[in-house]
Structure formats: structure tokens, C-alpha cells
Amino acid sequence: MNAVAKRDTIKAITTHYIDGAFVESHGREVMDMIRPTDAQVIARVTLADEEDTRRAIAAAKRAFVSFGRSTKEERQKILRRLHEAASARLGDLTAAMVGEYGGVVRFAGPIVQSGVDAFLAADKALEEMPLTRSWGKTTVTLEPVGVAGLITAWNANTLFICLKLASAVAAGCTVVIKPSELSSLQTRVLVEALHEARLPNGLLNVVTGLGNVVGAELVRNPDVAKISFTGSALVGEKIMRDGAESMKRVTLELGGKSPTILLDDAALDEGIPAALTMAFLNSGQACAAGSRLLVPKSQLDAVKRAIRDAMSAFTVGDPADPKIAVGPMVSQKQYDRVQSYIRKGIEEGAELLAGGEGHPEGLEAGYFVKPTVFVNVKNDMTIAQEEIFGPVLSVIAYDSEDEAIRIANDSRYGLHAAVIGTDLQRARRVASQVRAGRVVINGMRDDPQAPWGGFKYSGIGREYGRYGIEAFLETRAILES
């Protein structure tokens, strides 16, 4: 599929945000931004290089001299200003996510709102956090780690940037943000909004470029004390290796292959739609997507019927239509990746219950995928072990509760999980045995003060609330004789 350019609609972005101002890029590489619904070029972005990144780091370093000594109250005022500034562009931020990324509006609206509200959540968490403890002649303080490099993913741009920025500001850090280059238009709207918060120059710097250029400079530069990264496990491993040379502190929010355990007392008319909603969350392009559904073997036929009946609600199409549940993949590359996994599932012998290869009828122009469900999947199959990042669900049968827990934990990942059942005490018991950073019971929910992060290859450290703020702090003890 070839991208098509319409010159009269193409926007040009040639600047980065450094030291409180939009400055022309030193980098000269230009990248086309392609709308995923129809493969048309809608913008051209000039990407940052190492020099742009070093300028941003230097600005953040200068700003840290004073901001690193700011009081809790001063940081809280800034967090509230950031919330006010971002809130003023809520509609524009949502529209940008729908238009550039293809996120369905029924998801984009709430996820952008969650990002904007991260500033208030950090304000609340900071208010309740003691930054100093004393006993006898000992005083322990929580100090900002320094300049923080924030590297974010393309599937929820506003959320990731706001969440990381809020935690860093609450801790007293200055930041250099490297958003995904695939989110350049969304990032521009957000940075324009945050510029109105009247931040101290150098506190917020944003350079859009490639991971192996801008990201690599952030990771190796000794003036950056902390990296907070959201993305793939493969890149997370490289950040750990390369960052070790300058003893970087790291928070890594990586991939997932999240299990949803359907207990044998679950009401299928409620449980199956809930499980499919978690599976196809953000068109399946979500690290928390419940891409493995574990069901009692004795109820497999009933589950298959319930899935067939429920699939009609998961319509594919124009992401701006509030009736649509699944939008396009972000790029041709991601479309091809998802197609390759669907083929792999068929080749490995899984039974195709819904969806399959190719575009949905009438949507051939964009990067649309058929929401796909495989049944009779074995947990050692590729589609059950690897993160697909698309609307593909693997249904795996189990014989006993213990086997369900074993299958749920038989993964290199441990980010998110779900348990569905009517006996709440039993559901809690099962949830407590799942090796995941977050487990929801009977449906997807969020709590902005609850920690977010994973076990195993799903990452290191936590975000959200006081847990996210603590990730940007160091502990210092002063002892008097």
C-alpha cells in the first residue's frame, strides 16, 4: 500500500521545543506523517538530531539548578497550571489522536482526559507525600534525581507525556521528552497547550526524532540522570545496557500478553463482552490488552457461541464515528505485523473463530484489520506468547483453577491481567496468584493513584500516583554528631 500525498493539506513541522521556545531543527531528516485511515500524507516533520537533543539537555540542566530546589508548594502550583493549560485544548488533543493515530473516539476521548488529569493526580499524590523524615539527629530527604529523559510510545501519546511529565515535575526534575515520531501532530498540539502554562524556561523540552538518534543520545548522555521509557521489551533491554555506562536510573513500562481468566461461575452474557472489550482495547494496540482469554474447557462450546454473538458489537471503521469500536493500525508496518501473526496462528493449527487475514470489506484503503479470535489455542503457540499489538485474541481452555493460574503466569510478561467471576472472594483469591503488576476483577477500571508497571519482561519500576513520583527521587540522609 503506497502513501498518497495531497499537497494542499500537508502541514509542515520544522521546530522543536527547547528552553521555553519553539526553535528550528538542527536535524534535517524529514519524515512523512501518514493518516492510517486512507494512507494519505498529512504532514511532514523535520526530525531532531543529536545536536538538537544536546541543546535540550543543556537547557534542562540549567533549569534544574533552580527548579531542583523548588518547594512542594511551588511544584503543585505548576502542576495545576499544566492541568489548566492542557484542559483548554482537550478537544484538539482528542481530534489529533483520532486523525493522526486512528484511535477510535470512544477510547481517545477518555484516554486523553486521563492524561490531562494526570497533573491533578500528581498534585494530590504530592500533597500526601512526606518529603522529609527526621529522628534524633538524622534527617532523610527525598531529592529530585536531576534531568530526566522521557521516551514515549505512539499508542497513547497525550497520556504518556502528561503522566511522565507530571511525576517528574512533582519530584522537582526538569525534562527532555522524546515522543514517538509517529505522534508528531499530537505532540505539537500538546506542547502548544503546555507552553501556555508559563513554565520556567528549560523545565520542559521536547525533541521529536528517531529512537536510535534522539533516544540514544538521551540514554548515553551523562547529564541525563534518569530515563523513563514506554515501549517494547527489546528497546527496554537496550536502554538498560546502554544506560548502565552512566549509571542511569530507569523506569521501563514495556510489553504485555495479558491473560483474562474466565472462571466457571462467570455469567457469559456479561463476561464475554467484557473480555472482548479488554482484548480489542485501543484497537488491540495497547500493552494492557487482554489478548489471552482463559476459559473452562467444559464451557468452551458455550464460550464460542457467546463470542460469535458478541462480535457484532466490535465494528471496524472510521475512528471519528462514536459507534466504531476498532480503528486502523497505526502504520503499514504495524498492519503487516498483525497480518503475519494471523497467518502464524492459522499455520500453527489454531481454529479461526472470527476475523482472519486481509482488510475488512470496504476498508481496503487504510490499515484496517479484521478483529480476529482464535480458539483451541495452546499456550506455547506463537500467538499466545508474543505481543501482537493488534485486535487478535487467543482463547485457551483449562481444566482447573490451578491450571488457569499456571497458564496465566506462563508468559515472559506480567503487566496486566483480569479475572471474571461471580464469587468475588474466589476471584480475589485467583487474582492474588497472578504475576502481574495490575489485576482487574470483572471489567477494566483505572485508579490514577494505583501503581502501573509490570513483572518480568513487562518492565522495571512503577508509574502513577506517589509510586510514579518516587521513581524520580533519590534518598539523602544527613546525620549530625
Coordinates of C-alpha atoms in Angstrom, one line a residue:
M1 CA 0.0 0.0 0.0
N2 CA 1.5 3.3 -1.1
A3 CA 1.1 6.5 0.7
V4 CA -0.6 9.3 -1.2
A5 CA 0.3 12.9 -0.8
K6 CA -2.2 15.8 -1.1
R7 CA 0.0 18.9 -1.2
D8 CA -2.8 21.3 -0.3
T9 CA -3.5 19.6 3.0
I10 CA 0.1 18.9 4.2
K11 CA 1.3 20.5 7.4
A12 CA 5.0 21.2 7.9
I13 CA 6.6 20.9 11.4
T14 CA 10.1 22.2 11.5
T15 CA 10.7 23.2 15.1
H16 CA 11.3 21.6 18.5
Y17 CA 10.6 23.0 21.9
I18 CA 13.8 23.9 23.7
D19 CA 14.3 26.3 26.7
G20 CA 10.8 27.7 26.6
A21 CA 10.6 28.4 22.9
F22 CA 9.9 26.7 19.5
V23 CA 13.3 26.6 17.7
E24 CA 14.2 25.5 14.2
S25 CA 15.5 22.0 13.9
H26 CA 19.2 21.4 13.5
G27 CA 18.4 18.0 12.2
R28 CA 17.5 17.9 8.5
E29 CA 15.9 14.5 8.0
V30 CA 12.2 14.8 7.0
M31 CA 9.5 12.2 7.7
D32 CA 6.1 11.9 6.1
M33 CA 3.1 11.6 8.5
I34 CA 0.6 9.2 7.0
R35 CA -3.0 9.1 8.0
P36 CA -3.8 5.4 8.8
T37 CA -7.4 5.5 7.6
D38 CA -6.5 6.2 4.0
A39 CA -2.7 6.1 3.7
Q40 CA -2.6 9.8 2.7
V41 CA 0.4 12.0 3.7
I42 CA -1.0 14.7 6.0
A43 CA 2.2 16.3 7.4
R44 CA 6.0 16.4 7.0
V45 CA 8.1 16.6 10.1
T46 CA 11.7 17.6 10.4
L47 CA 13.3 15.2 12.8
A48 CA 15.8 16.2 15.6
D49 CA 19.4 15.1 15.6
E50 CA 22.0 14.7 18.4
E51 CA 22.7 18.4 18.4
D52 CA 19.1 19.3 19.0
T53 CA 19.0 16.7 21.8
R54 CA 22.2 18.1 23.4
R55 CA 20.7 21.6 23.3
A56 CA 17.6 20.4 25.0
I57 CA 19.6 18.5 27.7
A58 CA 21.7 21.6 28.3
A59 CA 18.6 23.7 28.8
A60 CA 17.2 21.2 31.2
K61 CA 20.4 21.1 33.1
R62 CA 20.5 24.9 33.5
A63 CA 16.9 24.9 34.7
F64 CA 17.5 22.2 37.2
V65 CA 19.8 24.4 39.2
S66 CA 16.9 26.4 40.5
F67 CA 13.9 24.1 39.9
G68 CA 15.6 21.2 41.7
R69 CA 15.4 23.3 44.8
S70 CA 11.8 24.3 44.5
T71 CA 9.3 23.6 47.3
K72 CA 6.4 21.2 47.2
E73 CA 4.0 24.1 47.0
E74 CA 5.8 25.7 44.0
R75 CA 5.6 22.4 42.2
Q76 CA 2.0 21.9 43.0
K77 CA 1.2 25.4 41.5
I78 CA 3.0 24.4 38.3
L79 CA 1.1 21.1 38.2
R80 CA -2.2 22.9 38.4
R81 CA -1.2 25.4 35.7
L82 CA -0.2 22.5 33.5
H83 CA -3.6 20.9 34.0
E84 CA -5.4 24.2 33.2
A85 CA -3.4 24.7 30.0
A86 CA -3.9 21.1 28.8
S87 CA -7.6 21.2 29.6
A88 CA -8.1 24.2 27.3
R89 CA -7.1 22.0 24.3
L90 CA -8.9 18.8 25.3
G91 CA -11.0 18.7 22.1
D92 CA -8.0 19.4 19.9
L93 CA -5.9 16.7 21.6
T94 CA -8.6 14.2 21.1
A95 CA -9.1 15.1 17.5
A96 CA -5.4 14.9 16.9
M97 CA -5.3 11.3 18.3
V98 CA -8.2 10.3 16.1
G99 CA -6.8 11.9 13.0
E100 CA -3.1 11.1 13.2
Y101 CA -3.1 7.8 15.1
G102 CA -6.6 6.4 14.2
G103 CA -7.6 5.9 17.8
V104 CA -11.4 5.4 18.0
V105 CA -13.0 8.4 19.6
R106 CA -14.8 6.4 22.2
F107 CA -11.3 5.4 23.5
A108 CA -9.4 8.6 22.5
G109 CA -11.6 10.9 24.5
P110 CA -11.3 9.2 27.8
I111 CA -7.6 8.4 27.4
V112 CA -6.7 12.0 26.6
Q113 CA -8.8 13.1 29.6
S114 CA -6.9 10.7 31.7
G115 CA -3.6 12.2 30.5
V116 CA -4.7 15.7 31.2
D117 CA -5.9 14.7 34.7
A118 CA -2.5 13.2 35.5
F119 CA -1.4 16.6 36.6
L120 CA -4.1 16.8 39.2
A121 CA -3.5 13.3 40.3
A122 CA 0.2 14.1 40.8
D123 CA -0.7 17.2 42.7
K124 CA -2.9 15.1 45.0
A125 CA -0.2 12.5 45.5
L126 CA 2.5 15.1 46.2
E127 CA 0.3 16.8 48.8
E128 CA 0.1 13.5 50.7
M129 CA 3.8 12.6 50.4
P130 CA 6.2 13.5 53.2
L131 CA 9.5 14.6 51.5
T132 CA 11.4 14.8 54.8
R133 CA 11.6 12.5 57.8
S134 CA 13.6 13.1 61.0
W135 CA 14.5 11.2 64.1
G136 CA 17.1 12.1 66.7
K137 CA 19.9 13.9 64.8
T138 CA 19.1 12.2 61.5
T139 CA 17.2 13.8 58.6
V140 CA 16.2 12.0 55.5
T141 CA 15.0 13.9 52.5
L142 CA 13.7 12.8 49.1
E143 CA 15.6 14.7 46.4
P144 CA 14.9 15.1 42.6
V145 CA 17.2 12.8 40.6
G146 CA 18.1 15.5 38.1
V147 CA 17.4 15.9 34.4
A148 CA 15.0 13.2 33.2
G149 CA 14.7 11.8 29.7
L150 CA 11.1 10.8 28.9
I151 CA 10.7 8.5 25.9
T152 CA 7.1 7.7 25.0
A153 CA 5.2 5.4 22.7
W154 CA 2.7 6.2 19.9
N155 CA -0.4 4.4 21.1
A156 CA -1.5 6.9 23.8
N157 CA 0.7 10.0 23.2
T158 CA -1.0 12.5 25.4
L159 CA -1.4 10.1 28.3
F160 CA 2.2 9.0 28.3
I161 CA 3.7 12.5 28.0
C162 CA 1.4 14.0 30.7
L163 CA 1.8 11.1 33.1
K164 CA 5.6 11.1 33.0
L165 CA 5.9 14.9 33.0
A166 CA 3.5 15.2 35.9
S167 CA 5.6 12.8 38.0
A168 CA 8.9 14.4 37.1
V169 CA 7.6 17.9 37.9
A170 CA 6.2 16.8 41.2
A171 CA 9.6 15.3 42.1
G172 CA 11.4 18.5 41.1
C173 CA 13.1 17.2 37.9
T174 CA 13.5 19.0 34.6
V175 CA 12.8 17.0 31.5
V176 CA 13.6 16.3 27.9
I177 CA 10.8 14.4 26.1
K178 CA 11.3 12.3 23.1
P179 CA 7.8 11.4 21.9
S180 CA 7.3 8.9 19.1
E181 CA 7.9 10.4 15.7
L182 CA 4.6 8.8 14.7
S183 CA 2.8 11.2 17.1
S184 CA 4.3 14.4 15.8
L185 CA 1.0 16.2 15.2
Q186 CA -0.5 15.2 18.6
T187 CA 2.7 16.3 20.3
R188 CA 2.6 19.7 18.6
V189 CA -0.9 20.3 19.9
L190 CA 0.1 19.2 23.4
V191 CA 3.3 21.3 23.5
E192 CA 1.4 24.4 22.2
A193 CA -1.0 23.9 25.1
L194 CA 1.6 23.3 27.8
H195 CA 3.6 26.4 26.6
E196 CA 0.6 28.4 27.9
A197 CA 1.3 27.2 31.4
R198 CA 4.2 29.7 31.7
L199 CA 6.8 27.2 32.9
P200 CA 10.3 28.2 33.9
N201 CA 12.5 28.1 30.8
G202 CA 14.2 24.8 30.3
L203 CA 11.9 22.8 32.6
L204 CA 10.1 21.3 29.6
N205 CA 11.9 20.4 26.4
V206 CA 10.5 18.3 23.6
V207 CA 12.6 17.0 20.7
T208 CA 10.9 14.7 18.1
G209 CA 13.2 12.3 16.4
L210 CA 14.2 8.7 15.9
G211 CA 14.9 6.4 18.8
N212 CA 18.4 5.5 17.6
V213 CA 19.2 9.2 17.3
V214 CA 17.4 11.2 19.9
G215 CA 16.7 8.3 22.3
A216 CA 20.2 7.0 22.1
E217 CA 21.7 10.5 22.9
L218 CA 19.4 10.7 26.0
V219 CA 20.4 7.3 27.2
R220 CA 24.2 7.8 26.8
N221 CA 24.4 11.5 27.8
P222 CA 25.9 11.8 31.3
D223 CA 23.9 14.9 32.0
V224 CA 20.7 12.9 32.0
A225 CA 20.2 11.1 35.3
K226 CA 17.0 9.3 34.6
I227 CA 15.2 7.6 31.8
S228 CA 11.5 6.8 31.8
F229 CA 10.6 4.7 28.8
T230 CA 7.3 3.3 27.5
G231 CA 7.7 0.9 24.6
S232 CA 8.9 -2.6 23.5
A233 CA 10.8 -5.0 25.7
L234 CA 13.6 -5.2 23.0
V235 CA 14.3 -1.4 23.3
G236 CA 13.9 -1.6 27.0
E237 CA 16.7 -4.1 27.2
K238 CA 19.0 -1.8 25.1
I239 CA 18.2 1.2 27.3
M240 CA 19.3 -0.9 30.4
R241 CA 22.5 -1.9 28.7
D242 CA 23.5 1.4 27.3
G243 CA 22.3 3.4 30.3
A244 CA 24.5 1.4 32.7
E245 CA 27.6 3.1 31.4
S246 CA 26.4 6.4 33.1
M247 CA 24.5 4.6 35.9
K248 CA 21.2 5.8 34.6
R249 CA 18.1 5.3 36.8
V250 CA 15.5 3.7 34.7
T251 CA 11.7 3.1 34.7
L252 CA 10.6 0.8 31.9
E253 CA 7.0 0.2 31.0
L254 CA 7.2 -2.5 28.4
G255 CA 5.0 -5.0 26.7
G256 CA 2.3 -7.4 27.8
K257 CA 0.5 -10.6 26.9
S258 CA -2.3 -10.1 29.4
P259 CA -4.5 -13.0 30.5
T260 CA -8.2 -12.7 31.2
I261 CA -9.3 -15.7 33.4
L262 CA -13.0 -16.5 32.9
L263 CA -14.0 -18.6 36.0
D264 CA -16.6 -21.3 35.7
D265 CA -19.2 -19.3 37.6
A266 CA -18.9 -16.3 35.3
A267 CA -22.1 -15.1 33.5
L268 CA -21.2 -15.4 29.9
D269 CA -23.6 -12.7 28.7
E270 CA -21.6 -10.2 30.7
G271 CA -18.2 -11.8 30.9
I272 CA -17.6 -12.4 27.2
P273 CA -18.4 -8.8 26.1
A274 CA -16.1 -7.6 28.9
A275 CA -13.3 -9.9 27.8
L276 CA -13.6 -8.8 24.2
T277 CA -13.6 -5.2 25.2
M278 CA -10.3 -5.7 27.0
A279 CA -8.9 -7.7 24.1
F280 CA -9.7 -5.0 21.5
L281 CA -8.9 -2.1 23.7
N282 CA -7.4 0.8 21.6
S283 CA -7.9 -1.5 18.5
G284 CA -5.7 -4.0 20.2
Q285 CA -2.8 -1.6 20.2
A286 CA -2.5 -1.5 24.0
C287 CA 0.1 -3.1 26.3
A288 CA -2.7 -3.9 28.7
A289 CA -4.9 -5.5 26.1
G290 CA -6.3 -8.9 27.3
S291 CA -5.0 -10.8 24.4
R292 CA -5.3 -14.3 26.1
L293 CA -8.7 -15.4 27.2
L294 CA -8.6 -18.5 29.5
V295 CA -11.9 -20.4 29.7
P296 CA -13.1 -23.6 31.4
K297 CA -12.8 -26.5 29.0
S298 CA -16.2 -27.7 30.0
Q299 CA -17.7 -24.4 28.8
L300 CA -15.7 -24.0 25.6
D301 CA -18.6 -24.6 23.2
A302 CA -20.8 -22.1 25.1
V303 CA -18.0 -19.6 25.1
K304 CA -17.6 -19.9 21.4
R305 CA -21.3 -19.2 20.8
A306 CA -21.1 -16.2 23.2
I307 CA -18.1 -14.8 21.3
R308 CA -19.8 -15.2 17.9
D309 CA -22.9 -13.4 19.3
A310 CA -20.8 -10.6 20.9
M311 CA -18.5 -9.9 17.9
S312 CA -21.1 -7.8 16.1
A313 CA -20.6 -5.0 18.6
F314 CA -16.9 -4.7 17.7
T315 CA -17.4 -2.8 14.4
V316 CA -14.4 -1.6 12.4
G317 CA -14.3 1.7 10.5
D318 CA -13.9 5.5 10.8
P319 CA -12.4 6.2 14.2
A320 CA -14.2 9.5 14.4
D321 CA -17.5 7.7 14.5
P322 CA -18.5 7.1 18.1
K323 CA -20.2 3.8 17.1
I324 CA -17.0 2.3 15.9
A325 CA -15.0 0.1 18.3
V326 CA -11.9 -0.8 16.2
G327 CA -9.9 1.6 14.1
P328 CA -6.9 1.1 11.8
M329 CA -3.4 0.1 12.8
V330 CA -1.0 3.0 13.2
S331 CA 1.1 2.2 10.1
Q332 CA 1.6 -0.1 7.2
K333 CA 4.4 -1.8 9.2
Q334 CA 2.0 -2.5 12.1
Y335 CA -0.7 -3.7 9.7
D336 CA 1.8 -6.1 8.1
R337 CA 3.0 -7.3 11.6
V338 CA -0.6 -8.1 12.7
Q339 CA -1.3 -9.9 9.4
S340 CA 1.8 -12.1 9.9
Y341 CA 0.6 -13.2 13.3
I342 CA -2.8 -14.1 12.0
R343 CA -1.2 -16.2 9.3
K344 CA 1.1 -17.8 12.0
G345 CA -1.9 -18.7 14.1
I346 CA -3.5 -20.5 11.2
E347 CA -0.3 -22.2 10.3
E348 CA 0.2 -23.4 13.9
G349 CA -3.3 -25.1 13.9
A350 CA -5.4 -22.7 16.0
E351 CA -9.1 -22.6 15.0
L352 CA -10.2 -19.3 13.4
L353 CA -13.5 -18.4 15.1
A354 CA -13.8 -14.8 13.8
G355 CA -11.9 -12.4 11.5
G356 CA -8.8 -13.6 9.7
E357 CA -6.4 -12.2 7.1
G358 CA -6.9 -9.1 5.0
H359 CA -8.9 -5.9 5.2
P360 CA -12.5 -5.7 6.3
E361 CA -14.7 -5.3 3.3
G362 CA -14.9 -1.7 2.1
L363 CA -11.9 -0.6 4.1
E364 CA -9.0 -1.6 1.8
A365 CA -7.6 2.0 1.6
G366 CA -6.4 2.1 5.2
Y367 CA -4.5 0.0 7.7
F368 CA -7.6 -1.8 8.9
V369 CA -7.5 -5.3 10.4
K370 CA -10.4 -7.7 11.0
P371 CA -10.9 -8.2 14.7
T372 CA -9.7 -11.8 15.0
V373 CA -10.4 -14.6 17.5
F374 CA -8.6 -17.9 17.6
V375 CA -9.9 -20.8 19.7
N376 CA -8.3 -24.1 20.7
V377 CA -5.0 -22.2 21.2
K378 CA -2.2 -23.8 23.1
N379 CA -0.3 -21.5 25.4
D380 CA 3.0 -22.4 23.7
M381 CA 1.8 -21.2 20.3
T382 CA 3.4 -18.0 18.9
I383 CA 0.1 -16.1 19.0
A384 CA -0.2 -16.9 22.8
Q385 CA 3.3 -16.0 23.7
E386 CA 4.3 -12.9 21.6
E387 CA 2.8 -9.5 21.9
I388 CA 0.9 -8.8 18.6
F389 CA -0.3 -5.3 19.3
G390 CA -3.4 -5.6 17.2
P391 CA -7.0 -6.9 17.6
V392 CA -6.2 -10.6 17.9
L393 CA -7.5 -12.7 20.7
S394 CA -6.3 -16.2 21.7
V395 CA -8.8 -18.4 23.6
I396 CA -7.1 -21.1 25.7
A397 CA -9.1 -23.8 27.5
Y398 CA -8.2 -25.0 31.1
D399 CA -9.3 -27.9 33.2
S400 CA -8.9 -26.5 36.7
E401 CA -8.5 -23.2 38.6
D402 CA -4.8 -24.1 39.4
E403 CA -4.2 -24.8 35.7
A404 CA -5.7 -21.4 34.8
I405 CA -3.4 -19.7 37.1
R406 CA -0.4 -21.7 35.8
I407 CA -1.3 -20.8 32.2
A408 CA -1.8 -17.1 33.1
N409 CA 1.7 -17.0 34.6
D410 CA 3.3 -19.0 31.8
S411 CA 4.5 -15.9 29.9
R412 CA 7.6 -13.7 29.8
Y413 CA 5.3 -10.8 30.5
G414 CA 3.4 -9.7 33.6
L415 CA 1.9 -6.2 33.1
H416 CA -1.9 -6.6 33.4
A417 CA -4.5 -9.3 34.0
A418 CA -8.2 -9.7 34.6
V419 CA -10.4 -12.2 36.5
I420 CA -14.1 -12.6 35.7
G421 CA -16.4 -14.4 38.1
T422 CA -19.5 -14.0 40.3
D423 CA -17.9 -15.3 43.5
L424 CA -15.9 -12.2 44.5
Q425 CA -13.9 -13.9 47.2
R426 CA -12.8 -16.6 44.8
A427 CA -12.0 -14.0 42.1
R428 CA -9.8 -12.2 44.6
R429 CA -8.0 -15.4 45.5
V430 CA -7.2 -16.1 41.9
A431 CA -6.2 -12.5 41.3
S432 CA -3.7 -12.7 44.2
Q433 CA -1.9 -15.5 42.5
V434 CA -1.4 -13.9 39.1
R435 CA 2.1 -12.5 38.5
A436 CA 1.1 -9.1 37.0
G437 CA 1.6 -5.5 38.1
R438 CA -2.2 -4.8 37.9
V439 CA -5.1 -7.2 38.1
V440 CA -8.7 -6.1 37.5
I441 CA -11.8 -8.0 38.6
N442 CA -14.9 -8.1 36.5
G443 CA -14.1 -5.4 34.0
M444 CA -11.5 -2.8 33.1
R445 CA -11.0 0.1 35.5
D446 CA -8.4 2.6 36.4
D447 CA -7.2 4.4 39.5
P448 CA -4.7 7.3 39.0
Q449 CA -3.2 6.7 42.4
A450 CA -2.6 3.0 41.9
P451 CA 0.8 1.8 40.6
W452 CA 1.2 0.9 37.0
G453 CA 4.0 -1.3 35.7
G454 CA 4.9 -4.9 35.3
F455 CA 6.6 -8.0 36.5
K456 CA 9.3 -9.9 34.4
Y457 CA 9.8 -8.6 30.9
S458 CA 6.9 -6.1 31.3
G459 CA 9.4 -3.7 32.9
I460 CA 11.0 -2.2 35.9
G461 CA 9.5 0.3 38.3
R462 CA 6.1 1.9 38.6
E463 CA 4.2 4.9 37.4
Y464 CA 1.1 6.8 38.7
G465 CA 0.5 8.5 42.0
R466 CA 3.2 8.5 44.6
Y467 CA 4.8 5.4 43.0
G468 CA 5.5 7.4 39.9
I469 CA 6.8 10.4 41.7
E470 CA 9.1 8.2 43.9
A471 CA 10.7 6.9 40.6
F472 CA 12.2 10.4 40.1
L473 CA 13.5 10.8 43.6
E474 CA 16.7 9.9 45.4
T475 CA 17.0 9.5 49.2
R476 CA 19.6 11.5 51.1
A477 CA 20.4 11.2 54.8
I478 CA 22.0 13.9 56.8
L479 CA 23.5 12.8 60.2
E480 CA 24.7 15.2 62.8
S481 CA 27.2 14.4 65.5

